[in-house]
Short mmCIF file of C-alpha atoms in Angstrom, two decimals:
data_model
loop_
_atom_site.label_atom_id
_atom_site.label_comp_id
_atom_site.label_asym_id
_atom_site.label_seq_id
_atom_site.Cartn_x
_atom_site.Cartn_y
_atom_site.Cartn_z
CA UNK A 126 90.58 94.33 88.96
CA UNK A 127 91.69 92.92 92.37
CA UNK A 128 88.95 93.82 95.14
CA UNK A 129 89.86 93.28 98.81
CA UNK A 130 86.97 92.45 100.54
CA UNK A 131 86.35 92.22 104.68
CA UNK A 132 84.17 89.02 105.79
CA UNK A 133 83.86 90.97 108.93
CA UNK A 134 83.48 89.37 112.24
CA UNK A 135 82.10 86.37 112.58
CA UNK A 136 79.88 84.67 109.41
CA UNK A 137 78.76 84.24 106.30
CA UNK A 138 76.40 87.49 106.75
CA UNK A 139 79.04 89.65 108.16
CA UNK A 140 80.15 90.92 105.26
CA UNK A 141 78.66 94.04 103.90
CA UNK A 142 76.03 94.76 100.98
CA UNK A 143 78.51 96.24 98.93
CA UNK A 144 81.30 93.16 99.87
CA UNK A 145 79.03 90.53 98.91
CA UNK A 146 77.87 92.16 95.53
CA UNK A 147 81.56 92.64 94.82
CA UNK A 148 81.72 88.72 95.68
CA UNK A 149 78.96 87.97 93.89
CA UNK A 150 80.29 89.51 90.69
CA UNK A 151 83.99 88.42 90.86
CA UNK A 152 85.11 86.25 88.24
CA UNK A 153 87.23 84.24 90.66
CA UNK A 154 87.42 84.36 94.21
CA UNK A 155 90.51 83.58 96.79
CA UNK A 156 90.52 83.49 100.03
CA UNK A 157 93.39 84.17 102.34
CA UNK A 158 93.44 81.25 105.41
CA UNK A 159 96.34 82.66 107.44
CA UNK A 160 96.29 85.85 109.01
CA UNK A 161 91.98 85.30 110.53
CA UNK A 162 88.88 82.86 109.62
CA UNK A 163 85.63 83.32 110.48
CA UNK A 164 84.74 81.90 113.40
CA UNK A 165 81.27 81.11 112.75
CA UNK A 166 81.26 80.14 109.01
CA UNK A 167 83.30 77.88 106.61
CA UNK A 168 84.82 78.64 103.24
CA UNK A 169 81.64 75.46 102.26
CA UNK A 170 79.20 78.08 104.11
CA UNK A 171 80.76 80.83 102.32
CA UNK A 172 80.44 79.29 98.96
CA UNK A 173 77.00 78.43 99.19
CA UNK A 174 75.48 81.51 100.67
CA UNK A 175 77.49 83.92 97.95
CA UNK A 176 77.02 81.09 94.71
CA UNK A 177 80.15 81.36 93.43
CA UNK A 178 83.45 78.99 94.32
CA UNK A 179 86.50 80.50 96.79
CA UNK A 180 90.10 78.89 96.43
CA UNK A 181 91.48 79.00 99.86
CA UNK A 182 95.46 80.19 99.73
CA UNK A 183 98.05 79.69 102.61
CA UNK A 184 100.50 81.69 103.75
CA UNK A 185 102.90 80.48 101.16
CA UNK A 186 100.23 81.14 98.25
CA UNK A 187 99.57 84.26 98.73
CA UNK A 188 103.39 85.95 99.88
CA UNK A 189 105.47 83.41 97.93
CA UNK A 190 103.48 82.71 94.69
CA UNK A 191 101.03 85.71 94.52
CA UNK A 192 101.29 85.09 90.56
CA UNK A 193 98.18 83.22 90.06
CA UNK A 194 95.93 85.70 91.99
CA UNK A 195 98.03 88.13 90.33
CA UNK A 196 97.03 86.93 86.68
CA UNK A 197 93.53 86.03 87.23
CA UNK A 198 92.95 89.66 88.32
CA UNK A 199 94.94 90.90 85.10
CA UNK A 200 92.08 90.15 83.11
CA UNK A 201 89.17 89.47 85.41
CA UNK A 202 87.31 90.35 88.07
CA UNK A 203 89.42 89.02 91.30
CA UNK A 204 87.67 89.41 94.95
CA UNK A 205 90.22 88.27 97.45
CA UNK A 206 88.46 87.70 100.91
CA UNK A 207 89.42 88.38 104.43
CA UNK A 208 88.50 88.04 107.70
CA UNK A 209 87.28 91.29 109.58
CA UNK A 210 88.59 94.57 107.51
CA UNK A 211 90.98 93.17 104.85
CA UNK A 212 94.00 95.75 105.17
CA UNK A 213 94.66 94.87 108.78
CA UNK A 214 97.98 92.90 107.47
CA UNK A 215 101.05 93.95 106.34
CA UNK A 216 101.00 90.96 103.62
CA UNK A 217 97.46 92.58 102.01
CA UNK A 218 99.15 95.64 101.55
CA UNK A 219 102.15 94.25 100.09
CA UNK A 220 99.45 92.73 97.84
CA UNK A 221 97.97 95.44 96.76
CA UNK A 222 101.10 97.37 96.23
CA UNK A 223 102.20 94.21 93.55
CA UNK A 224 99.13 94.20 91.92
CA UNK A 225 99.16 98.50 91.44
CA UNK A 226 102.79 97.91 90.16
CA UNK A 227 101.59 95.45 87.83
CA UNK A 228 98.77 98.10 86.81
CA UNK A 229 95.73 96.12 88.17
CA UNK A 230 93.17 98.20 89.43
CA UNK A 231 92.39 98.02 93.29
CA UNK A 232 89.97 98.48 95.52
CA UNK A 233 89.25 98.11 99.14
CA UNK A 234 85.51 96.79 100.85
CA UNK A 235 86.05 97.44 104.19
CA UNK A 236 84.63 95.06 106.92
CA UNK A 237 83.99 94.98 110.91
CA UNK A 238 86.51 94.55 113.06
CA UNK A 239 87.04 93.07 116.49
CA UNK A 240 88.26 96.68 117.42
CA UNK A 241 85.26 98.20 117.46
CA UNK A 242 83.17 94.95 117.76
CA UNK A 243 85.20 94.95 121.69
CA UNK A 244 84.18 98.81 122.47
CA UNK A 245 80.47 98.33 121.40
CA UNK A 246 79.70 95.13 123.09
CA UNK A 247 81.41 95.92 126.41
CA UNK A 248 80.11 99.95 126.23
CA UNK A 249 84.25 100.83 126.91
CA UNK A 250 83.97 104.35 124.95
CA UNK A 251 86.46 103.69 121.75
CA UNK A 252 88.42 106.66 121.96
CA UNK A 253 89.63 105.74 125.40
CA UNK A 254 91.41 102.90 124.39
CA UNK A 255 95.39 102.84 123.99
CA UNK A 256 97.84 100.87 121.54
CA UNK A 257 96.54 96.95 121.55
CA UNK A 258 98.11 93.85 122.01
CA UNK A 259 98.18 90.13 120.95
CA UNK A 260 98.68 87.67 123.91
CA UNK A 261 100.56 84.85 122.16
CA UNK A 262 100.55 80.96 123.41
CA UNK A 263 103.29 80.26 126.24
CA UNK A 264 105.05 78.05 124.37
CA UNK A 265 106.15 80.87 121.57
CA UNK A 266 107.65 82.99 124.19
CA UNK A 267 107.80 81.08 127.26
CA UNK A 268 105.35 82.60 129.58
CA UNK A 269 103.69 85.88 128.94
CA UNK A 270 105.94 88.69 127.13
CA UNK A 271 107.07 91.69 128.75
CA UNK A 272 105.64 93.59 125.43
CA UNK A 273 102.35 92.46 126.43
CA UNK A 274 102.57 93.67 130.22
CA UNK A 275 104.22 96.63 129.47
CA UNK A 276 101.25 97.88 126.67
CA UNK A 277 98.92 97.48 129.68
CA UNK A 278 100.68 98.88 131.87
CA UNK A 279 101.49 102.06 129.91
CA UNK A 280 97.55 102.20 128.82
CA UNK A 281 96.83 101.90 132.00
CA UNK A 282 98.88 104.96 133.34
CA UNK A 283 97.37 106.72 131.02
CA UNK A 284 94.01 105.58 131.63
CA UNK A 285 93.19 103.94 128.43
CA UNK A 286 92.02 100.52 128.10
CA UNK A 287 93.74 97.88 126.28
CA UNK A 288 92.36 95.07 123.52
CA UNK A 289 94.23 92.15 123.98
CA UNK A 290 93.95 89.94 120.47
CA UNK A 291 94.29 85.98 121.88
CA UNK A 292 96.95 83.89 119.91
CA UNK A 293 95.63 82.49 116.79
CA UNK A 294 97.35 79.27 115.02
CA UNK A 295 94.77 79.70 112.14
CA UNK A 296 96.36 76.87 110.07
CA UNK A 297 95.45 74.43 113.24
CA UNK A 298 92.57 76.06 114.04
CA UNK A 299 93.73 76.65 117.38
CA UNK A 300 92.66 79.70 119.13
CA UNK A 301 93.49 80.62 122.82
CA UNK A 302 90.41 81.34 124.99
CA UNK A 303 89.72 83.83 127.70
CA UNK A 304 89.90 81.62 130.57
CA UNK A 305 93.27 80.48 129.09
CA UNK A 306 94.07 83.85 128.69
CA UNK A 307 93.27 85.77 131.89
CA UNK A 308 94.33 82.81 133.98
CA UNK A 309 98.06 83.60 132.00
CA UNK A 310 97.53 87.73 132.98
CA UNK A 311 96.41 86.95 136.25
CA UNK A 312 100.08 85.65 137.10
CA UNK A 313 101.42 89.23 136.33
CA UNK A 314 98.13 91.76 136.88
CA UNK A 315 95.75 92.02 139.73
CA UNK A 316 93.29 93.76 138.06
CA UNK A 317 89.45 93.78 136.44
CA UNK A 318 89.11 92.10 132.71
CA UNK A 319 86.32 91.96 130.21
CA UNK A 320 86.09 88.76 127.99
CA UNK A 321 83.86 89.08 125.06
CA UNK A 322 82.85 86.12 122.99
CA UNK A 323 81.63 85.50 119.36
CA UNK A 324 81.54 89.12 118.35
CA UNK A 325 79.48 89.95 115.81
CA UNK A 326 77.36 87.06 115.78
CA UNK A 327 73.56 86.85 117.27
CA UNK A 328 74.45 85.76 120.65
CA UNK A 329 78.07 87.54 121.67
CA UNK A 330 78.95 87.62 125.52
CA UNK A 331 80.19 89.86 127.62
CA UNK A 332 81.82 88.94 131.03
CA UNK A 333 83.72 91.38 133.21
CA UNK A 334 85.38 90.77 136.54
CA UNK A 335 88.72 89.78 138.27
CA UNK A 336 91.03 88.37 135.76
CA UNK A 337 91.61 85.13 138.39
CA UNK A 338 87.91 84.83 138.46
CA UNK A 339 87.55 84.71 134.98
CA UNK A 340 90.21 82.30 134.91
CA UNK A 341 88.06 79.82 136.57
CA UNK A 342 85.02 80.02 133.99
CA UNK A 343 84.33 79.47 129.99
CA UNK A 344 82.50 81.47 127.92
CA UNK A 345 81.40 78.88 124.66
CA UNK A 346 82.55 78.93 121.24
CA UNK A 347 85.40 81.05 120.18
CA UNK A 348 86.05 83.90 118.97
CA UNK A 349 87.11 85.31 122.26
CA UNK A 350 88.84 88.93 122.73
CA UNK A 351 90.07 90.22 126.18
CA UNK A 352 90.10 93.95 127.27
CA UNK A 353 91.69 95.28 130.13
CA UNK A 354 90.17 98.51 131.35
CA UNK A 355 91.75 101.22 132.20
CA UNK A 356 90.09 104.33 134.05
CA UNK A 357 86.15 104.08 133.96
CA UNK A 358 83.62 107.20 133.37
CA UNK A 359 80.33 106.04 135.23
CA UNK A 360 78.76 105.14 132.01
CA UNK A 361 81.57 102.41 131.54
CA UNK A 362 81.21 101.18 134.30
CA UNK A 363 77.00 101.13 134.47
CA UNK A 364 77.61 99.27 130.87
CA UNK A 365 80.24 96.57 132.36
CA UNK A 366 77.87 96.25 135.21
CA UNK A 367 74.39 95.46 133.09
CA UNK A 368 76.26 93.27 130.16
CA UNK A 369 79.17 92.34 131.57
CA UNK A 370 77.64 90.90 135.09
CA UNK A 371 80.30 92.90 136.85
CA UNK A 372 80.49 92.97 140.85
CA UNK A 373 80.83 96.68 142.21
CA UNK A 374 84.13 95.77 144.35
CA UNK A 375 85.53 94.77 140.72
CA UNK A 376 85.19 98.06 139.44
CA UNK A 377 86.14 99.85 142.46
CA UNK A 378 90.21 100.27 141.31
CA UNK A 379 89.16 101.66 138.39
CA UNK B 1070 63.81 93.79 121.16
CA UNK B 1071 66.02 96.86 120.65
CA UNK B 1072 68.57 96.62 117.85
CA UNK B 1073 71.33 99.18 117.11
CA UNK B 1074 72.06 98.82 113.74
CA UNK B 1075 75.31 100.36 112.71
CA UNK B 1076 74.96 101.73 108.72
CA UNK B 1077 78.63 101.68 108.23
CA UNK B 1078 80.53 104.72 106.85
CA UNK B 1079 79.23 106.12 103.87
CA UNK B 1080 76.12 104.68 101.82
CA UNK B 1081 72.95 102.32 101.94
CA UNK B 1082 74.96 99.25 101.04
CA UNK B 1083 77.94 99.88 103.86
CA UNK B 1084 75.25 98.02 105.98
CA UNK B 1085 76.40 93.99 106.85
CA UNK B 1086 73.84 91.45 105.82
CA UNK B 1087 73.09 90.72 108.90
CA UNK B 1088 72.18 94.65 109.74
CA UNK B 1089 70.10 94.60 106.27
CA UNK B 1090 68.45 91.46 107.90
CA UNK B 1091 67.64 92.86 111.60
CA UNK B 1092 66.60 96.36 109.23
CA UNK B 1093 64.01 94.06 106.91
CA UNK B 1094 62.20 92.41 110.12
CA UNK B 1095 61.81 94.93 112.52
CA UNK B 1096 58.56 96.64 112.85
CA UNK B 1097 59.40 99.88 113.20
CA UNK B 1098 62.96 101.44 112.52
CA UNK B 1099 64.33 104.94 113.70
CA UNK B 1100 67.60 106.90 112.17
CA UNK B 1101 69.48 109.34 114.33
CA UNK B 1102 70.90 111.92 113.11
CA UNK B 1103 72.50 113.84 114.84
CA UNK B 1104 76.20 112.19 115.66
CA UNK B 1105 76.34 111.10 112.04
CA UNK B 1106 74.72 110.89 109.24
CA UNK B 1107 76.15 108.66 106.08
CA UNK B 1108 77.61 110.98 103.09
CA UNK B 1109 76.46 108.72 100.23
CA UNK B 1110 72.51 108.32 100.95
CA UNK B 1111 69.96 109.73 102.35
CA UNK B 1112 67.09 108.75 104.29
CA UNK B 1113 64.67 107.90 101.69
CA UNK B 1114 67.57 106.10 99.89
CA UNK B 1115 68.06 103.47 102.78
CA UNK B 1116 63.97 103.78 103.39
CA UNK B 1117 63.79 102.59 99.27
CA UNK B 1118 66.79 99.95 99.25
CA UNK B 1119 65.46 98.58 102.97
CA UNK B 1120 61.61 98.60 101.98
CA UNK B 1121 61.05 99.70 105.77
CA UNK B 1122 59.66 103.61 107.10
CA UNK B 1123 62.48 105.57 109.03
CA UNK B 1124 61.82 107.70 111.36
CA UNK B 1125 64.33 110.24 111.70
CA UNK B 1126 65.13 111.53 115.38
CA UNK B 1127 67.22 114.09 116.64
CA UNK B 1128 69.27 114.69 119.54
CA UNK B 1129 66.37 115.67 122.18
CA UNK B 1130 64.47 113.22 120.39
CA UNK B 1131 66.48 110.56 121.95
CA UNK B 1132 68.40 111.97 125.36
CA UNK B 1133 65.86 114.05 126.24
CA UNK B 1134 62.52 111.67 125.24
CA UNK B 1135 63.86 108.22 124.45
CA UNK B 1136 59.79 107.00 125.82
CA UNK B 1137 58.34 106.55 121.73
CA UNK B 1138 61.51 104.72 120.73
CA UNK B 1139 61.51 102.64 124.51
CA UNK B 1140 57.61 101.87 124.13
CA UNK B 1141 57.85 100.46 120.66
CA UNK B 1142 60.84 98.07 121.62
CA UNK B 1143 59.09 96.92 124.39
CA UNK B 1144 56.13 95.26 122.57
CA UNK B 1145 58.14 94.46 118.73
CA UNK B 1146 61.10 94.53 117.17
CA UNK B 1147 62.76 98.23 116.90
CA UNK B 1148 65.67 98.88 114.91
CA UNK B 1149 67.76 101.94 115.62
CA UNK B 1150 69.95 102.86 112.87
CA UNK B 1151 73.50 104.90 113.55
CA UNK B 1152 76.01 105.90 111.09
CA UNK B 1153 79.56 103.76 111.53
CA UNK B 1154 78.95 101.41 114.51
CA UNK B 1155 76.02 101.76 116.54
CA UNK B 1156 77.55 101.94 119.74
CA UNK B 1157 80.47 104.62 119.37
CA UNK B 1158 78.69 106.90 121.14
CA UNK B 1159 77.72 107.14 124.50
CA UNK B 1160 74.51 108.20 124.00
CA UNK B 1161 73.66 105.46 122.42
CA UNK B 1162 75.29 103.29 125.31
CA UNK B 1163 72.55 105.29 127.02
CA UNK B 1164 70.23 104.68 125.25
CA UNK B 1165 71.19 100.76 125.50
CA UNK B 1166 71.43 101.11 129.28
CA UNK B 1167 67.78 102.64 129.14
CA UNK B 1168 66.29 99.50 127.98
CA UNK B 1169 68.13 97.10 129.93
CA UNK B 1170 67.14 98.20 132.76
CA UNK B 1171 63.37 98.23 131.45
CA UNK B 1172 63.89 94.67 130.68
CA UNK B 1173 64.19 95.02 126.91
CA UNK B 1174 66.22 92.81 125.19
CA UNK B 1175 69.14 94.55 123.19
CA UNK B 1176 71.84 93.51 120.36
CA UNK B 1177 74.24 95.37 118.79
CA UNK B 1178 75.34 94.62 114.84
CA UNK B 1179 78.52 96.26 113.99
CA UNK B 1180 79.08 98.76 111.23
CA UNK B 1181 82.33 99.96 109.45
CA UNK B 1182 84.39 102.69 110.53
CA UNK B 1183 86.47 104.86 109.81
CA UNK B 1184 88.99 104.22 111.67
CA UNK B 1185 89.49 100.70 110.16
CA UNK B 1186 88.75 102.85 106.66
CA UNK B 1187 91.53 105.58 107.56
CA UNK B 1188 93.75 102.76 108.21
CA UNK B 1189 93.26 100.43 105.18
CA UNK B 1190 92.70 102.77 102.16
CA UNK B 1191 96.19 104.75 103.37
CA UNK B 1192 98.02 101.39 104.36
CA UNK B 1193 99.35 102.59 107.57
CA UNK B 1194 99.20 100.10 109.44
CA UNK B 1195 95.91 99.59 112.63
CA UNK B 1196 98.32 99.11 115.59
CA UNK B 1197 100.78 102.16 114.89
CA UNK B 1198 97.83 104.74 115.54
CA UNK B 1199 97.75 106.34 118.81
CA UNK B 1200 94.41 108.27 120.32
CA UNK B 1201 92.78 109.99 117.97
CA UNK B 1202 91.08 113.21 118.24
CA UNK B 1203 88.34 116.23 116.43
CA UNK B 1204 89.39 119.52 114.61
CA UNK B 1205 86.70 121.03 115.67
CA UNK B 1206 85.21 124.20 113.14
CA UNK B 1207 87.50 127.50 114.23
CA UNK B 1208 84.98 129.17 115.12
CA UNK B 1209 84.04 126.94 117.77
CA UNK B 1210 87.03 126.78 119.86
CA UNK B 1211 88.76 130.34 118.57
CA UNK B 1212 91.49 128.79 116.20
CA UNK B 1213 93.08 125.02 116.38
CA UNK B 1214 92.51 123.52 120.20
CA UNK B 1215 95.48 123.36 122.28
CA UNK B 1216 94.05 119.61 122.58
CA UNK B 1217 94.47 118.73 118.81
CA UNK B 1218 97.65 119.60 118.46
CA UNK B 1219 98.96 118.35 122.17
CA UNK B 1220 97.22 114.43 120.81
CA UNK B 1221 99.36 114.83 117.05
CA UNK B 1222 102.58 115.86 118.99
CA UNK B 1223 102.59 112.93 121.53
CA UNK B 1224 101.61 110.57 119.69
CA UNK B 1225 104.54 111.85 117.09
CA UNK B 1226 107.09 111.46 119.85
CA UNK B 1227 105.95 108.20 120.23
CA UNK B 1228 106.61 106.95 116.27
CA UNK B 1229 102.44 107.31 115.76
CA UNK B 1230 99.81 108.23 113.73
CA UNK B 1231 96.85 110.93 114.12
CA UNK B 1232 93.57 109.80 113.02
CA UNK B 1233 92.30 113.61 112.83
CA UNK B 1234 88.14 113.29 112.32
CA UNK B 1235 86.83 116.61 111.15
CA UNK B 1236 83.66 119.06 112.23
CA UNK B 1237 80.25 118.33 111.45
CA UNK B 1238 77.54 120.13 112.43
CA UNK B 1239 75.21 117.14 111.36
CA UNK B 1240 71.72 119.04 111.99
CA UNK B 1241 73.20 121.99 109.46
CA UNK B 1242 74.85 119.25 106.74
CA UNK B 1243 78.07 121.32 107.08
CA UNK B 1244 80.87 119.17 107.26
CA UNK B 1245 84.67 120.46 107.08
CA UNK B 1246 86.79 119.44 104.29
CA UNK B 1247 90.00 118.56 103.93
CA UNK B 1248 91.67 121.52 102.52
CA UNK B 1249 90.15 123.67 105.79
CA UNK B 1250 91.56 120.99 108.08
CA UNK B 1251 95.31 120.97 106.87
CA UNK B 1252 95.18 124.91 106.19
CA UNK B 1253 93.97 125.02 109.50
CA UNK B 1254 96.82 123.50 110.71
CA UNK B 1255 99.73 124.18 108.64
CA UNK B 1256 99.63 127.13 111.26
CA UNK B 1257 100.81 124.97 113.69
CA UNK B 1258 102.49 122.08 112.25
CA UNK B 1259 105.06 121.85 109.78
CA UNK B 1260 104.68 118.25 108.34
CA UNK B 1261 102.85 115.88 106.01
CA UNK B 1262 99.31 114.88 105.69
CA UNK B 1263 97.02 112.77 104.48
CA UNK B 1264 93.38 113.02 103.44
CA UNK B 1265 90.70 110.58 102.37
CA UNK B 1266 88.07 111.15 101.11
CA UNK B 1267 84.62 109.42 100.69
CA UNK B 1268 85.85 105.76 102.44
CA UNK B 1269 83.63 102.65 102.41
CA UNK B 1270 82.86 104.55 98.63
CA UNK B 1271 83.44 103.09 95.40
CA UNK B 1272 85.93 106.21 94.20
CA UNK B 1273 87.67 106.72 97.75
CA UNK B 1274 90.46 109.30 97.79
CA UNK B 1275 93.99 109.19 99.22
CA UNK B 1276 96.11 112.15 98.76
CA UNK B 1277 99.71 112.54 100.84
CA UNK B 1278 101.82 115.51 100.91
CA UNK B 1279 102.65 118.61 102.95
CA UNK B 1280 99.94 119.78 105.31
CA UNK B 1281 100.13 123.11 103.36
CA UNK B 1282 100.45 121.89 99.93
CA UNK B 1283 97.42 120.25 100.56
CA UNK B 1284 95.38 123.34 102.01
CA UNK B 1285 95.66 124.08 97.98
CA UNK B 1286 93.81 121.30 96.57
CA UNK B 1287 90.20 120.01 96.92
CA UNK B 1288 89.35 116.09 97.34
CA UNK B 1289 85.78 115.80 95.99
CA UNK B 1290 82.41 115.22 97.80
CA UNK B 1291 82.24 114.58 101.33
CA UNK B 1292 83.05 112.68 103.75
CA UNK B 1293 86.62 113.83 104.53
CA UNK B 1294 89.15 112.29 106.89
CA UNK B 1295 92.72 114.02 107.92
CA UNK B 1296 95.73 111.50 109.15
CA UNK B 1297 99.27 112.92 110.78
CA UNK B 1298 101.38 109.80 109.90
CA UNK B 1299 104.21 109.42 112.53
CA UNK B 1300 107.19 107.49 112.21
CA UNK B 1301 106.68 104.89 108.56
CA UNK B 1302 107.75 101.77 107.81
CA UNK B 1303 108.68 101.03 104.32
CA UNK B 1304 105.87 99.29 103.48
CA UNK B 1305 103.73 102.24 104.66
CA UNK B 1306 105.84 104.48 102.44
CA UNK B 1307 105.69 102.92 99.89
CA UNK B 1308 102.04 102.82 99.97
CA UNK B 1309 101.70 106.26 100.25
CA UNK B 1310 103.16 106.84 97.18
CA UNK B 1311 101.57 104.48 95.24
CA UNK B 1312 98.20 105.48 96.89
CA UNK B 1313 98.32 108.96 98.07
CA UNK B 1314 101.15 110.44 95.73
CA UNK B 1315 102.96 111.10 97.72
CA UNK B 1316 106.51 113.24 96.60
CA UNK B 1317 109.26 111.20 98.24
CA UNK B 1318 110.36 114.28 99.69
CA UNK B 1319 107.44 114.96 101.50
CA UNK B 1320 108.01 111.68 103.31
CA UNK B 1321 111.87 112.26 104.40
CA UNK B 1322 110.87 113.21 107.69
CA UNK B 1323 109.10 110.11 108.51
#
């Protein structure tokens, strides 16, 4: 049996009931270190809180050599742990589809995601948001893509909002931060932004105003999301006002 | 303190740890139940699990006289308990707004979805969904909503998929299934579907084929979901087969 099981958002208590009896059960446990990592917990904090040891695979162990997850899950109980909801990657499905070839019996825990995490905190209604985005360093692409501009600016014909996923070099533990990010935006956009901070943990922020202000302040430990709104119902904008600290003129163009 | 709890999507241990937590200290807890209710357990089943009363409310128990659930979170710790996450609808941003402005403190832990759910059980992949939108009951609306099918169409011509959610009329505990959805719309649509059934479960259901060929078959207990895929990648293909069996047929037109 191979299990997939979502960590969630941020820690070691993000993770459902169900996910952590699944843990808690597994004969073996991996965990995947490439595509997300909890932000507020380590595989150490992990280990302890669950009582049961997690082998940490790369990139390379889990797409080149899946064999020995592969095997252990032949005849045991296999939980293989991921960041937020564990079918978000391409390379977990590919996964799964190996280990169903093989015959292995899968199944799928499901954990919080940064999608809704960014619609809840910021009180931008979910089902007015368009496709997403992931603003990648400079370096990658020299500057900010045209992909990137060009999702916004579509959304924001439409109306919709846009979640913009910050670049994450996971295997350096880098991660790009909203000042970082809207200072980047602000180049190419004249417009409002929301930056929202540790979601999912017990003290997440939520900052809204013009990206080039934003630019100029920090917002503490990561993970940070951006979202760029798009039309705003009066409820929106009431929310971005009370937990976002947003100035009335900011909101105005939307 | 006024914590919206989200339950996740379908029993009493889709909850995170750290909502079980928040749940097991509050002083007094309230359900709603009227945007959602979970599928898998009722409200004595989460009162028994969590150790904690419940107190069920209704719709005009909280827009129309929010004051008992307001008073109690101004002098202890409330909990208020949603299906999914907490905060996907806005009257519970409302509701948040409400006591912010009282001077309450407010939090927000996340729940599963089922959008994430949709996404991960059928492997198509998060970022090629467009919006998604409600096949409402027929009677309702007089047949399928112009609305419905204008949302699957453009997002088809645009390579993506239709997360269709289906009726409930939560207060009644009648909730569509899929074989009403896709008979429903066979009328109107001559292409392939796919329905899950029971997600964040431990038997969770994906079945792909024609929207009519489904309209024949039944998927089990509750809670049903309906997806239009749009354009698929390989991968995605291939895990509708292998998850949904899907005839490859069927999937040509993808």
């Amino acid at each position: 049996m191979l299990s997939f099981v979502g960590l969630g958002l941020y820690d070691e208590r993000s993770i459902t009931v169900r996910g952590r009896d699944e843990l808690e059960r597994a004969d073996r446990a991996f965990a995947e270190q490439y595509t997300s990592r909890l932000a507020g917990a380590s595989l150490a904090d992990l280990e302890s809180t669950h009582g049961i040891d997690i082998e940490p695979r790369d990139r390379a162990g889990v797409e080149q050599d899946p064999e020995p997850v592969l095997a252990a899950a032949d005849t045991g109980r296999v939980a293989f742990l991921v960041g937020g909801d564990p079918m978000v990657s391409t390379t977990h499905v590919d996964l799964r589809l190996r280990a169903h070839d093989r015959g292995i019996e899968t199944r799928v825990v499901h954990g919080t995601t940064a999608q809704t995490a960014a619609s809840s905190l910021t009180g931008l209604q979910n089902y007015r948001f368009g496709t997403a985005t992931t603003l990648p360093f400079p370096e990658t692409h020299g500057g900010v893509p045209d992909s990137v501009l060009d999702t916004v600016e579509a959304n924001r014909e439409r109306g919709r909002h846009t979640l913009v996923y910050l670049d994450i070099h996971a295997a350096e533990d880098r991660l790009m931060t909203g000042d970082v990010a809207t200072a980047l935006l602000a180049d190419h956009l004249d417009c409002a932004g929301v930056v929202v901070a540790r979601a999912g943990s017990d003290d997440p922020l939520v900052r809204a105003d013009e990206l080039s202000t934003l630019a100029d302040e920090s917002f503490g430990p990561p993970l940070h999301l951006l979202v760029i709104p798009g039309d705003l119902h009066p409820l929106e904008r009431d929310a971005l006002s009370a937990f976002g600290d947003a100035p009335a003129a900011t909101l105005d163009g939307n």
